[in-house]
């Protein structure tokens, strides 16, 4: 074959064959150990039957830095990252898809999420998880449920059923006075709900 023919082949879009893909035999999942959602997903992943073994490692930990010194560890705390045994790095939606791909019961789903039509669903799932994580880190969630605090006494020593029109307690706004004209009627000419009975 002449050099001219080889140039013609390039012009028609023909290329040298791409190198064979490197098989993935093991995956390391870098997860945020301080995030309850991430820890829940990590625990769920390890309980599943795995076609490709998953090694969960806390992101930014000494173990993660030892295994992957060249990785941006601050970024792995912001977004899930999965590292293959041959150095492949998956982040965001691709990381979720490769985690599903590694599980026996979810490999078909991973193929759907990895397709052009399924990619928006994978991205939406990642964005929903990120939104949850953001909300969870801004609002501390108590580990044990506690009843709301008791209503404080009304201001200035007035009672809620007092002669000055009454007071209403709202936990979000505190005590609010009800003007005497707006106070529910009471007495023999009132119904059980407090409204006056018409003549």
PDB file of C-alpha atoms in Angstrom:
ATOM      1  CA  UNK A   1       0.000   0.000   0.000  1.00  0.00           C
ATOM      2  CA  UNK A   2       1.373   3.411  -0.896  1.00  0.00           C
ATOM      3  CA  UNK A   3       1.640   6.435   1.362  1.00  0.00           C
ATOM      4  CA  UNK A   4      -0.980   8.164  -0.746  1.00  0.00           C
ATOM      5  CA  UNK A   5      -3.495   5.411  -0.019  1.00  0.00           C
ATOM      6  CA  UNK A   6      -2.843   5.704   3.717  1.00  0.00           C
ATOM      7  CA  UNK A   7      -3.590   9.445   3.560  1.00  0.00           C
ATOM      8  CA  UNK A   8      -6.789   8.667   1.687  1.00  0.00           C
ATOM      9  CA  UNK A   9      -7.796   6.238   4.416  1.00  0.00           C
ATOM     10  CA  UNK A  10      -7.301   8.963   7.056  1.00  0.00           C
ATOM     11  CA  UNK A  11      -9.356  11.404   5.005  1.00  0.00           C
ATOM     12  CA  UNK A  12     -12.261   8.927   4.952  1.00  0.00           C
ATOM     13  CA  UNK A  13     -12.230   8.812   8.776  1.00  0.00           C
ATOM     14  CA  UNK A  14     -10.443   5.474   9.115  1.00  0.00           C
ATOM     15  CA  UNK A  15      -8.169   5.335  12.114  1.00  0.00           C
ATOM     16  CA  UNK A  16      -5.814   2.880  13.681  1.00  0.00           C
ATOM     17  CA  UNK A  17      -7.706   0.564  16.017  1.00  0.00           C
ATOM     18  CA  UNK A  18      -8.084   1.929  19.549  1.00  0.00           C
ATOM     19  CA  UNK A  19      -6.210   0.075  22.258  1.00  0.00           C
ATOM     20  CA  UNK A  20      -8.258  -2.648  23.897  1.00  0.00           C
ATOM     21  CA  UNK A  21     -10.108  -1.429  26.997  1.00  0.00           C
ATOM     22  CA  UNK A  22      -8.534  -2.407  30.278  1.00  0.00           C
ATOM     23  CA  UNK A  23     -10.805  -4.736  32.247  1.00  0.00           C
ATOM     24  CA  UNK A  24     -11.993  -3.560  35.643  1.00  0.00           C
ATOM     25  CA  UNK A  25     -11.367  -6.208  38.288  1.00  0.00           C
ATOM     26  CA  UNK A  26     -11.802  -4.130  41.450  1.00  0.00           C
ATOM     27  CA  UNK A  27     -13.251  -0.704  42.328  1.00  0.00           C
ATOM     28  CA  UNK A  28     -12.498   1.614  45.234  1.00  0.00           C
ATOM     29  CA  UNK A  29     -15.462   3.775  46.232  1.00  0.00           C
ATOM     30  CA  UNK A  30     -14.373   7.004  47.934  1.00  0.00           C
ATOM     31  CA  UNK A  31     -17.307   8.177  50.058  1.00  0.00           C
ATOM     32  CA  UNK A  32     -17.812  10.972  52.596  1.00  0.00           C
ATOM     33  CA  UNK A  33     -17.852   9.174  55.957  1.00  0.00           C
ATOM     34  CA  UNK A  34     -19.312  12.289  57.612  1.00  0.00           C
ATOM     35  CA  UNK A  35     -22.423  12.222  55.391  1.00  0.00           C
ATOM     36  CA  UNK A  36     -25.318  10.043  56.553  1.00  0.00           C
ATOM     37  CA  UNK A  37     -26.544   9.481  52.973  1.00  0.00           C
ATOM     38  CA  UNK A  38     -23.064   8.473  51.774  1.00  0.00           C
ATOM     39  CA  UNK A  39     -22.642   6.086  54.701  1.00  0.00           C
ATOM     40  CA  UNK A  40     -26.091   4.601  54.045  1.00  0.00           C
ATOM     41  CA  UNK A  41     -25.230   4.030  50.365  1.00  0.00           C
ATOM     42  CA  UNK A  42     -21.841   2.553  51.326  1.00  0.00           C
ATOM     43  CA  UNK A  43     -23.525   0.105  53.703  1.00  0.00           C
ATOM     44  CA  UNK A  44     -26.091  -0.772  51.032  1.00  0.00           C
ATOM     45  CA  UNK A  45     -23.372  -1.380  48.426  1.00  0.00           C
ATOM     46  CA  UNK A  46     -21.411  -3.789  50.614  1.00  0.00           C
ATOM     47  CA  UNK A  47     -24.562  -5.847  51.341  1.00  0.00           C
ATOM     48  CA  UNK A  48     -25.217  -6.432  47.609  1.00  0.00           C
ATOM     49  CA  UNK A  49     -23.856  -9.364  45.606  1.00  0.00           C
ATOM     50  CA  UNK A  50     -20.887  -7.932  43.702  1.00  0.00           C
ATOM     51  CA  UNK A  51     -19.698  -9.011  40.273  1.00  0.00           C
ATOM     52  CA  UNK A  52     -16.729  -6.659  40.647  1.00  0.00           C
ATOM     53  CA  UNK A  53     -15.452  -6.273  44.227  1.00  0.00           C
ATOM     54  CA  UNK A  54     -15.991  -2.862  45.817  1.00  0.00           C
ATOM     55  CA  UNK A  55     -13.612  -1.446  48.426  1.00  0.00           C
ATOM     56  CA  UNK A  56     -15.267   1.458  50.260  1.00  0.00           C
ATOM     57  CA  UNK A  57     -12.696   3.918  51.621  1.00  0.00           C
ATOM     58  CA  UNK A  58     -13.528   7.208  53.383  1.00  0.00           C
ATOM     59  CA  UNK A  59     -12.705  10.105  51.059  1.00  0.00           C
ATOM     60  CA  UNK A  60      -9.853  12.301  52.226  1.00  0.00           C
ATOM     61  CA  UNK A  61      -8.709   9.686  54.751  1.00  0.00           C
ATOM     62  CA  UNK A  62      -5.125   8.613  55.234  1.00  0.00           C
ATOM     63  CA  UNK A  63      -5.926   5.345  53.469  1.00  0.00           C
ATOM     64  CA  UNK A  64      -7.350   7.208  50.443  1.00  0.00           C
ATOM     65  CA  UNK A  65      -4.300   9.500  50.301  1.00  0.00           C
ATOM     66  CA  UNK A  66      -1.955   6.508  50.564  1.00  0.00           C
ATOM     67  CA  UNK A  67      -3.712   4.591  47.785  1.00  0.00           C
ATOM     68  CA  UNK A  68      -4.205   7.558  45.437  1.00  0.00           C
ATOM     69  CA  UNK A  69      -1.649  10.308  46.176  1.00  0.00           C
ATOM     70  CA  UNK A  70      -2.240  12.021  42.806  1.00  0.00           C
ATOM     71  CA  UNK A  71      -6.022  12.391  43.329  1.00  0.00           C
ATOM     72  CA  UNK A  72      -7.655  15.707  44.321  1.00  0.00           C
ATOM     73  CA  UNK A  73      -8.906  14.556  47.722  1.00  0.00           C
ATOM     74  CA  UNK A  74     -10.811  17.767  48.461  1.00  0.00           C
ATOM     75  CA  UNK A  75     -12.884  17.126  45.319  1.00  0.00           C
ATOM     76  CA  UNK A  76     -13.647  13.564  46.446  1.00  0.00           C
ATOM     77  CA  UNK A  77     -15.281  15.000  49.572  1.00  0.00           C
ATOM     78  CA  UNK A  78     -17.585  17.159  47.423  1.00  0.00           C
ATOM     79  CA  UNK A  79     -18.579  14.465  44.936  1.00  0.00           C
ATOM     80  CA  UNK A  80     -18.451  10.668  44.879  1.00  0.00           C
ATOM     81  CA  UNK A  81     -15.416   9.212  43.156  1.00  0.00           C
ATOM     82  CA  UNK A  82     -14.736   5.617  42.151  1.00  0.00           C
ATOM     83  CA  UNK A  83     -11.254   4.447  41.156  1.00  0.00           C
ATOM     84  CA  UNK A  84     -10.675   1.311  39.100  1.00  0.00           C
ATOM     85  CA  UNK A  85      -7.763  -1.045  39.706  1.00  0.00           C
ATOM     86  CA  UNK A  86      -6.069   0.114  36.475  1.00  0.00           C
ATOM     87  CA  UNK A  87      -6.309   3.809  37.431  1.00  0.00           C
ATOM     88  CA  UNK A  88      -9.688   4.634  35.881  1.00  0.00           C
ATOM     89  CA  UNK A  89     -11.403   7.478  37.750  1.00  0.00           C
ATOM     90  CA  UNK A  90     -15.175   7.911  37.665  1.00  0.00           C
ATOM     91  CA  UNK A  91     -16.926  10.906  39.255  1.00  0.00           C
ATOM     92  CA  UNK A  92     -20.484  12.187  39.508  1.00  0.00           C
ATOM     93  CA  UNK A  93     -23.113  10.272  37.540  1.00  0.00           C
ATOM     94  CA  UNK A  94     -20.470   7.981  35.995  1.00  0.00           C
ATOM     95  CA  UNK A  95     -19.383   6.918  39.497  1.00  0.00           C
ATOM     96  CA  UNK A  96     -22.953   5.965  40.421  1.00  0.00           C
ATOM     97  CA  UNK A  97     -23.367   4.074  37.145  1.00  0.00           C
ATOM     98  CA  UNK A  98     -20.128   2.097  37.612  1.00  0.00           C
ATOM     99  CA  UNK A  99     -21.163   1.210  41.180  1.00  0.00           C
ATOM    100  CA  UNK A 100     -24.460  -0.189  39.856  1.00  0.00           C
ATOM    101  CA  UNK A 101     -22.562  -1.954  37.073  1.00  0.00           C
ATOM    102  CA  UNK A 102     -20.463  -3.785  39.671  1.00  0.00           C
ATOM    103  CA  UNK A 103     -23.568  -5.264  41.366  1.00  0.00           C
ATOM    104  CA  UNK A 104     -25.207  -8.468  40.145  1.00  0.00           C
ATOM    105  CA  UNK A 105     -28.764  -7.254  40.620  1.00  0.00           C
ATOM    106  CA  UNK A 106     -28.246  -3.814  39.091  1.00  0.00           C
ATOM    107  CA  UNK A 107     -26.011  -4.335  36.049  1.00  0.00           C
ATOM    108  CA  UNK A 108     -28.948  -4.112  33.568  1.00  0.00           C
ATOM    109  CA  UNK A 109     -30.036  -0.854  35.224  1.00  0.00           C
ATOM    110  CA  UNK A 110     -26.494   0.511  34.930  1.00  0.00           C
ATOM    111  CA  UNK A 111     -26.605  -0.143  31.180  1.00  0.00           C
ATOM    112  CA  UNK A 112     -29.822   1.883  30.939  1.00  0.00           C
ATOM    113  CA  UNK A 113     -28.342   4.740  33.016  1.00  0.00           C
ATOM    114  CA  UNK A 114     -25.175   4.634  30.924  1.00  0.00           C
ATOM    115  CA  UNK A 115     -27.094   5.128  27.678  1.00  0.00           C
ATOM    116  CA  UNK A 116     -27.770   8.592  26.202  1.00  0.00           C
ATOM    117  CA  UNK A 117     -31.452   8.335  27.157  1.00  0.00           C
ATOM    118  CA  UNK A 118     -30.698   7.140  30.708  1.00  0.00           C
ATOM    119  CA  UNK A 119     -27.872   9.586  31.462  1.00  0.00           C
ATOM    120  CA  UNK A 120     -30.294  12.394  32.468  1.00  0.00           C
ATOM    121  CA  UNK A 121     -31.842  10.044  35.056  1.00  0.00           C
ATOM    122  CA  UNK A 122     -28.429   9.189  36.471  1.00  0.00           C
ATOM    123  CA  UNK A 123     -27.559  12.888  36.586  1.00  0.00           C
ATOM    124  CA  UNK A 124     -30.880  13.689  38.303  1.00  0.00           C
ATOM    125  CA  UNK A 125     -30.200  11.016  40.936  1.00  0.00           C
ATOM    126  CA  UNK A 126     -26.758  12.483  41.601  1.00  0.00           C
ATOM    127  CA  UNK A 127     -28.160  16.021  41.833  1.00  0.00           C
ATOM    128  CA  UNK A 128     -30.884  14.856  44.239  1.00  0.00           C
ATOM    129  CA  UNK A 129     -28.256  13.181  46.417  1.00  0.00           C
ATOM    130  CA  UNK A 130     -26.112  16.329  46.322  1.00  0.00           C
ATOM    131  CA  UNK A 131     -29.104  18.478  47.305  1.00  0.00           C
ATOM    132  CA  UNK A 132     -29.862  16.127  50.194  1.00  0.00           C
ATOM    133  CA  UNK A 133     -26.225  16.212  51.329  1.00  0.00           C
ATOM    134  CA  UNK A 134     -26.166  20.007  51.168  1.00  0.00           C
ATOM    135  CA  UNK A 135     -29.350  20.277  53.233  1.00  0.00           C
ATOM    136  CA  UNK A 136     -28.133  17.666  55.708  1.00  0.00           C
ATOM    137  CA  UNK A 137     -24.826  19.444  56.286  1.00  0.00           C
ATOM    138  CA  UNK A 138     -26.489  22.829  56.855  1.00  0.00           C
ATOM    139  CA  UNK A 139     -29.174  21.597  59.265  1.00  0.00           C
ATOM    140  CA  UNK A 140     -27.905  19.355  62.034  1.00  0.00           C
ATOM    141  CA  UNK A 141     -30.213  16.389  62.514  1.00  0.00           C
ATOM    142  CA  UNK A 142     -30.549  15.240  66.127  1.00  0.00           C
ATOM    143  CA  UNK A 143     -29.600  11.605  66.631  1.00  0.00           C
ATOM    144  CA  UNK A 144     -32.547  11.057  68.993  1.00  0.00           C
ATOM    145  CA  UNK A 145     -35.978  12.641  68.617  1.00  0.00           C
ATOM    146  CA  UNK A 146     -36.809  15.152  71.309  1.00  0.00           C
ATOM    147  CA  UNK A 147     -40.225  16.718  71.916  1.00  0.00           C
ATOM    148  CA  UNK A 148     -40.503  20.436  71.144  1.00  0.00           C
ATOM    149  CA  UNK A 149     -39.934  22.750  74.093  1.00  0.00           C
ATOM    150  CA  UNK A 150     -42.958  23.697  76.185  1.00  0.00           C
ATOM    151  CA  UNK A 151     -44.604  27.002  75.391  1.00  0.00           C
ATOM    152  CA  UNK A 152     -43.183  29.800  77.532  1.00  0.00           C
ATOM    153  CA  UNK A 153     -45.459  31.911  79.689  1.00  0.00           C
ATOM    154  CA  UNK A 154     -47.096  34.810  77.845  1.00  0.00           C
ATOM    155  CA  UNK A 155     -45.299  38.159  78.110  1.00  0.00           C
ATOM    156  CA  UNK A 156     -46.046  40.666  80.861  1.00  0.00           C
ATOM    157  CA  UNK A 157     -47.707  38.049  83.036  1.00  0.00           C
ATOM    158  CA  UNK A 158     -50.910  37.947  80.959  1.00  0.00           C
ATOM    159  CA  UNK A 159     -52.807  34.715  80.642  1.00  0.00           C
ATOM    160  CA  UNK A 160     -53.957  33.328  77.299  1.00  0.00           C
ATOM    161  CA  UNK A 161     -57.576  33.479  78.495  1.00  0.00           C
ATOM    162  CA  UNK A 162     -57.173  36.848  80.226  1.00  0.00           C
ATOM    163  CA  UNK A 163     -59.357  39.927  79.935  1.00  0.00           C
ATOM    164  CA  UNK A 164     -57.008  41.691  77.487  1.00  0.00           C
ATOM    165  CA  UNK A 165     -58.242  39.768  74.446  1.00  0.00           C
ATOM    166  CA  UNK A 166     -56.129  36.657  74.760  1.00  0.00           C
ATOM    167  CA  UNK A 167     -52.856  35.390  73.457  1.00  0.00           C
ATOM    168  CA  UNK A 168     -51.937  32.652  70.985  1.00  0.00           C
ATOM    169  CA  UNK A 169     -48.640  30.799  71.056  1.00  0.00           C
ATOM    170  CA  UNK A 170     -47.032  29.774  67.735  1.00  0.00           C
ATOM    171  CA  UNK A 171     -43.678  27.926  68.108  1.00  0.00           C
ATOM    172  CA  UNK A 172     -42.343  29.632  64.973  1.00  0.00           C
ATOM    173  CA  UNK A 173     -43.350  33.202  65.954  1.00  0.00           C
ATOM    174  CA  UNK A 174     -43.828  33.084  69.709  1.00  0.00           C
ATOM    175  CA  UNK A 175     -46.708  34.737  71.584  1.00  0.00           C
ATOM    176  CA  UNK A 176     -49.115  36.875  69.582  1.00  0.00           C
ATOM    177  CA  UNK A 177     -51.875  39.005  71.056  1.00  0.00           C
ATOM    178  CA  UNK A 178     -55.400  38.650  69.724  1.00  0.00           C
ATOM    179  CA  UNK A 179     -57.128  42.037  69.888  1.00  0.00           C
ATOM    180  CA  UNK A 180     -60.304  42.059  72.009  1.00  0.00           C
ATOM    181  CA  UNK A 181     -62.494  42.596  68.924  1.00  0.00           C
ATOM    182  CA  UNK A 182     -61.071  39.483  67.275  1.00  0.00           C
ATOM    183  CA  UNK A 183     -61.291  37.282  70.372  1.00  0.00           C
ATOM    184  CA  UNK A 184     -63.867  34.498  70.068  1.00  0.00           C
ATOM    185  CA  UNK A 185     -67.147  35.143  71.768  1.00  0.00           C
ATOM    186  CA  UNK A 186     -67.878  33.159  74.869  1.00  0.00           C
ATOM    187  CA  UNK A 187     -70.907  32.660  76.968  1.00  0.00           C
ATOM    188  CA  UNK A 188     -74.426  31.306  76.539  1.00  0.00           C
ATOM    189  CA  UNK A 189     -74.892  32.855  73.063  1.00  0.00           C
ATOM    190  CA  UNK A 190     -71.835  31.120  71.573  1.00  0.00           C
ATOM    191  CA  UNK A 191     -71.456  27.810  69.776  1.00  0.00           C
ATOM    192  CA  UNK A 192     -68.878  25.170  70.734  1.00  0.00           C
ATOM    193  CA  UNK A 193     -66.414  26.703  68.264  1.00  0.00           C
ATOM    194  CA  UNK A 194     -66.656  30.123  69.970  1.00  0.00           C
ATOM    195  CA  UNK A 195     -68.749  31.955  67.371  1.00  0.00           C
ATOM    196  CA  UNK A 196     -71.774  33.965  68.374  1.00  0.00           C
ATOM    197  CA  UNK A 197     -75.187  32.443  67.707  1.00  0.00           C
ATOM    198  CA  UNK A 198     -77.274  34.705  65.434  1.00  0.00           C
ATOM    199  CA  UNK A 199     -80.601  36.018  66.791  1.00  0.00           C
TER     200      UNK A 199
END
